[in-house]
Amino acid sequence: MSFSVPSDLSSGLFFLGGKRTTINATATFDVLEPRIGAVVAKCPIADEQAVNEAVQEASEAQLEWGNLTPLQRGKIMKKAADIMRDNLEEIARWEVKTNGKPIYEARVDIESSADTFDFFGGVAPAVLQGWFEQVMQWTRGKLNHFCAVVYRW
């Protein structure tokens, strides 16, 4: 899977069916670059049909996602974190352009988001219990030790 940050936003602000796209809409709103007040794109306003299609696609994707093992889901989430980090500067520039925040804050937000994907990508396989047909093992959650963390704020 590859990811690319668009050079402009006119090719579509929606991500549906696994790809960036646009929708047919009669109404739009301006996406502004707050720093200078310039319009960087016109975003179509989704109507009820577009929303229903997106919800249907999401429902179908959820069924596919639910059929994956926790380990498979974790690997996908970790890959998402890698993609975010690999494209951090490009994503940060667009975040600054369309949000107006300082670049250092955008970088921190993106890195933090990637950390979240990494964390939950590791948690699912570690905490889910039971038999998995794809992996011949049994896991049982049981507290054997405890850990205390003292952190200076």
Tab-separated table of C-alpha atoms in Angstrom:
chain	number	residue	atom	x	y	z
A	1	MET	CA	0.000	0.000	0.000
A	2	SER	CA	1.303	3.433	-0.862
A	3	PHE	CA	0.297	6.869	0.241
A	4	SER	CA	0.789	10.218	-1.365
A	5	VAL	CA	-0.031	13.696	-0.215
A	6	PRO	CA	-1.668	15.585	-3.082
A	7	SER	CA	0.054	18.637	-4.488
A	8	ASP	CA	-3.336	20.352	-4.401
A	9	LEU	CA	-6.705	19.515	-2.935
A	10	SER	CA	-8.798	19.869	-6.083
A	11	SER	CA	-8.510	16.152	-6.908
A	12	GLY	CA	-10.730	15.287	-3.993
A	13	LEU	CA	-11.116	15.769	-0.301
A	14	PHE	CA	-12.982	12.517	0.307
A	15	PHE	CA	-11.426	9.109	0.936
A	16	LEU	CA	-13.955	6.457	-0.087
A	17	GLY	CA	-13.575	2.855	-1.153
A	18	GLY	CA	-9.860	2.924	-0.417
A	19	LYS	CA	-9.021	5.892	-2.633
A	20	ARG	CA	-9.107	9.666	-2.675
A	21	THR	CA	-12.049	10.954	-4.654
A	22	THR	CA	-14.525	13.747	-4.996
A	23	ILE	CA	-18.303	13.647	-5.106
A	24	ASN	CA	-20.889	15.300	-7.299
A	25	ALA	CA	-22.442	18.078	-5.280
A	26	THR	CA	-24.277	21.277	-6.031
A	27	ALA	CA	-22.975	23.128	-2.982
A	28	THR	CA	-19.391	23.662	-1.841
A	29	PHE	CA	-17.531	25.424	0.920
A	30	ASP	CA	-14.153	27.122	0.797
A	31	VAL	CA	-11.119	25.519	2.418
A	32	LEU	CA	-9.017	28.457	3.531
A	33	GLU	CA	-5.363	28.848	4.337
A	34	PRO	CA	-5.871	30.740	7.620
A	35	ARG	CA	-2.438	32.361	7.586
A	36	ILE	CA	-3.201	34.409	4.476
A	37	GLY	CA	-6.935	33.898	3.976
A	38	ALA	CA	-6.504	32.330	0.529
A	39	VAL	CA	-8.882	29.662	-0.775
A	40	VAL	CA	-6.874	26.458	-1.343
A	41	ALA	CA	-9.824	24.317	-2.429
A	42	LYS	CA	-13.568	24.175	-2.751
A	43	CYS	CA	-14.938	21.172	-0.903
A	44	PRO	CA	-18.191	19.609	-2.092
A	45	ILE	CA	-20.851	19.351	0.606
A	46	ALA	CA	-22.013	15.743	0.847
A	47	ASP	CA	-25.734	15.216	0.403
A	48	GLU	CA	-27.783	12.461	2.034
A	49	GLN	CA	-27.069	9.982	-0.787
A	50	ALA	CA	-23.297	10.517	-0.554
A	51	VAL	CA	-23.402	10.095	3.215
A	52	ASN	CA	-25.462	6.900	2.905
A	53	GLU	CA	-23.007	5.488	0.339
A	54	ALA	CA	-20.088	6.283	2.640
A	55	VAL	CA	-21.853	4.624	5.576
A	56	GLN	CA	-22.564	1.528	3.440
A	57	GLU	CA	-18.915	1.304	2.341
A	58	ALA	CA	-17.779	1.701	5.938
A	59	SER	CA	-20.159	-1.079	7.048
A	60	GLU	CA	-18.773	-3.427	4.397
A	61	ALA	CA	-15.198	-2.534	5.314
A	62	GLN	CA	-15.960	-3.213	8.980
A	63	LEU	CA	-17.099	-6.742	8.117
A	64	GLU	CA	-13.813	-7.374	6.293
A	65	TRP	CA	-11.830	-5.828	9.162
A	66	GLY	CA	-13.688	-7.979	11.700
A	67	ASN	CA	-12.735	-11.138	9.805
A	68	LEU	CA	-9.033	-10.389	10.217
A	69	THR	CA	-7.178	-11.846	13.172
A	70	PRO	CA	-6.012	-9.451	15.885
A	71	LEU	CA	-2.447	-10.002	14.666
A	72	GLN	CA	-3.375	-9.058	11.083
A	73	ARG	CA	-5.199	-5.936	12.280
A	74	GLY	CA	-2.244	-4.991	14.437
A	75	LYS	CA	0.136	-5.268	11.474
A	76	ILE	CA	-2.107	-3.003	9.385
A	77	MET	CA	-2.252	-0.423	12.159
A	78	LYS	CA	1.521	-0.490	12.541
A	79	LYS	CA	1.884	-0.072	8.761
A	80	ALA	CA	-0.404	2.978	8.969
A	81	ALA	CA	1.910	4.419	11.623
A	82	ASP	CA	4.918	3.806	9.353
A	83	ILE	CA	3.187	5.539	6.428
A	84	MET	CA	2.370	8.541	8.602
A	85	ARG	CA	5.979	8.829	9.754
A	86	ASP	CA	7.359	8.340	6.232
A	87	ASN	CA	5.179	11.230	5.010
A	88	LEU	CA	5.328	13.366	8.144
A	89	GLU	CA	6.728	16.523	6.528
A	90	GLU	CA	4.262	16.513	3.632
A	91	ILE	CA	1.304	15.867	5.921
A	92	ALA	CA	2.524	18.544	8.333
A	93	ARG	CA	2.774	21.126	5.529
A	94	TRP	CA	-0.846	20.477	4.510
A	95	GLU	CA	-1.951	20.543	8.135
A	96	VAL	CA	-0.333	23.972	8.506
A	97	LYS	CA	-1.768	25.163	5.207
A	98	THR	CA	-5.361	24.156	5.958
A	99	ASN	CA	-5.354	24.538	9.743
A	100	GLY	CA	-3.051	27.462	10.466
A	101	LYS	CA	-1.156	25.828	13.309
A	102	PRO	CA	2.642	26.162	13.630
A	103	ILE	CA	4.696	23.526	11.802
A	104	TYR	CA	6.235	22.159	15.002
A	105	GLU	CA	2.741	21.542	16.410
A	106	ALA	CA	1.628	19.786	13.221
A	107	ARG	CA	4.695	17.521	13.373
A	108	VAL	CA	3.958	16.628	17.002
A	109	ASP	CA	0.302	15.908	16.205
A	110	ILE	CA	1.226	13.579	13.348
A	111	GLU	CA	3.909	11.772	15.347
A	112	SER	CA	1.464	11.401	18.244
A	113	SER	CA	-1.161	9.988	15.873
A	114	ALA	CA	1.383	7.490	14.543
A	115	ASP	CA	2.249	6.534	18.140
A	116	THR	CA	-1.438	5.872	18.789
A	117	PHE	CA	-1.644	3.530	15.791
A	118	ASP	CA	1.521	1.766	16.982
A	119	PHE	CA	0.158	1.385	20.500
A	120	PHE	CA	-3.206	-0.035	19.512
A	121	GLY	CA	-1.578	-2.139	16.798
A	122	GLY	CA	0.370	-3.854	19.574
A	123	VAL	CA	-2.435	-4.041	22.112
A	124	ALA	CA	-5.028	-6.020	20.141
A	125	PRO	CA	-2.945	-9.166	19.628
A	126	ALA	CA	-1.621	-8.959	23.183
A	127	VAL	CA	-4.882	-8.603	25.111
A	128	LEU	CA	-7.441	-10.643	23.193
A	129	GLN	CA	-7.927	-14.094	24.678
A	130	GLY	CA	-8.990	-17.451	23.349
A	131	TRP	CA	-8.297	-19.887	20.566
A	132	PHE	CA	-7.366	-18.554	17.174
A	133	GLU	CA	-7.527	-21.025	14.328
A	134	GLN	CA	-4.692	-19.271	12.521
A	135	VAL	CA	-2.369	-19.458	15.556
A	136	MET	CA	-2.078	-22.652	17.581
A	137	GLN	CA	-1.968	-21.208	21.078
A	138	TRP	CA	-4.144	-20.380	24.025
A	139	THR	CA	-3.791	-17.115	25.885
A	140	ARG	CA	-5.118	-16.374	29.333
A	141	GLY	CA	-5.115	-12.997	30.999
A	142	LYS	CA	-3.774	-13.318	34.542
A	143	LEU	CA	-2.068	-10.775	36.749
A	144	ASN	CA	1.305	-12.195	37.760
A	145	HIS	CA	3.236	-9.020	38.491
A	146	PHE	CA	2.603	-5.358	38.894
A	147	CYS	CA	4.521	-2.323	37.843
A	148	ALA	CA	4.599	1.184	39.264
A	149	VAL	CA	5.792	4.113	37.256
A	150	VAL	CA	6.885	7.340	38.890
A	151	TYR	CA	7.080	10.197	36.458
A	152	ARG	CA	8.052	13.785	37.116
A	153	TRP	CA	5.632	16.090	35.345
